[in-house]
């Protein structure tokens, strides 16, 4: 399934980025970790730091980390593919299908902080409420989700990187993508993902701003007017595909059946990838009490920056330029494999901006996939260390033992996800098929998991039975619909929209209905105070380390005293907030209100008026593209600069420490 050489980037460039950038980030994390340990009194060998970053991450880094985790490499490729297939409205649906889930996680995050502030993984909460059976079942569901998430990213990114870099061997791409991530994640833990997420996001947004702006102003596009005029002229001349389900078959209409179906499938699957992914829960556990909800909502709003401008400009650019002599596949059109693998974005960039821009996008692609894989590695290592090792193997595990098991977990899952991705490639699965499919596996536990922390009447039987029903029914509806509509069950027929849509909806909604019905037959009345009272069962005393934690010879008595005072003050503040309830109550209302508001705006108020018999005018089209650029540049400012301002005190402290100046000097400046 490899493509012929299209004079893109060299194989040596591919190896240079895959090995060199990964190693550079590993060195960056090693240095950052040592500076944090020395000047900020952090302990990278503490489980609280490794797993949940001492629960002290501010608004800026929280928002950035969530934004980065949701900036999937395959999403950048896929949004252009969907515009190429179904028209401009696909870019909107990609944005709408990414925002709601982040809002949902803001609700779950603040509810967890309120009810069990010492948790490290969502599965610990499952065990405390529903016992071993529920814990084992949902451990399997979460690990399946982690594997699906990491493998789908690696599969899509490795295929694209192979195409960019002169058919660099797909196995080499797949194995080298986790390489650097393994290094820095094993060293720095969750804090390392926050730091690298910030660097990733800042670089990614700078490159994205350049790519979208340069592509739009390129002479082969001709700005906003040229983009619209060229598309309309080609449609009028009958040179473009007639899109079934679109008003007049047009690319520039809000009435697009295929785009709506795609938006639903995408949103269903991504809801599973979020709620069933312990790494998203961990980011909320890691955030300061006052940072959880604002951080998540910042990401929910700014996630539109990733896909709107890129989809509109490069997606329509792909449609316009495919028959042009400057397009890499000319005089041939892209094959189905190339379209479904997201190569349209790669070819369009090469046609418009040349190899230099393609190199920049290669870096963006690499940063996007490594951010996702890093979060998945920490998530799985946390499950292996806390939910498997400490629960079922060594209940009295010390801090050092948990850290060692976590390191092994990072390495194990990195290799497993790479191997699974290679298997998917060789059985003929492409990025689009897999992205359509995985909702049948990762969504059955979503609604019961939401009820875990929000509905006290959900019974144990409902929690356990409902996801099993969802998986069975979802897969049955998926394959049954493919057979009923297309007469066979093959890779092609099961990758069509309707089988995936019906199967995904069944897998998501049936467990919710089943959970409510089963619970109402014999409802529970769970006392949330039990979670708080059992917090000591999941906490880890970092001091009980069999002598493994020793005093750093370079740490002065003054800094030790300061560390103790800072820790006590932090604990006191958080304790007051939790006991008082006012802060939690305010943020809980904000999280629920924002989720309802975003759902209504993105799925009702905004898109439904556009679903009518109307081909967009030039003014309306230009307004949409301009708003996409406004979002993109706003994200660059907020995601790129706000974390620096939010963390200015820590940065200043490290800076003055490196210069050998006293803390007094840093505080007075």
Tab-separated table of N, CA and C in Angstrom, residues 141 170 230 387 411 471 476 565 604:
chain	number	residue	atom	x	y	z
A	141	UNK	N	-11.742	-2.385	29.838
A	141	UNK	CA	-12.310	-1.400	28.918
A	141	UNK	C	-11.385	-0.196	28.744
A	170	UNK	N	7.388	1.686	6.818
A	170	UNK	CA	6.308	1.901	7.776
A	170	UNK	C	6.635	1.328	9.151
A	230	UNK	N	-12.313	30.085	-7.538
A	230	UNK	CA	-11.802	28.891	-8.224
A	230	UNK	C	-12.700	27.683	-7.975
A	387	UNK	N	-3.452	0.092	39.835
A	387	UNK	CA	-4.639	-0.758	39.762
A	387	UNK	C	-4.317	-2.236	39.622
A	411	UNK	N	7.421	1.500	29.220
A	411	UNK	CA	8.150	0.784	28.170
A	411	UNK	C	7.271	-0.301	27.543
A	471	UNK	N	-21.243	-3.485	24.047
A	471	UNK	CA	-20.238	-4.016	23.124
A	471	UNK	C	-20.858	-5.043	22.178
A	476	UNK	N	-22.825	-6.118	16.765
A	476	UNK	CA	-23.863	-6.805	15.994
A	476	UNK	C	-24.555	-5.846	15.026
A	565	UNK	N	7.113	24.292	54.385
A	565	UNK	CA	6.140	25.363	54.569
A	565	UNK	C	5.206	25.470	53.363
A	604	UNK	N	-26.951	22.669	18.031
A	604	UNK	CA	-28.316	23.119	17.730
A	604	UNK	C	-28.301	24.532	17.146
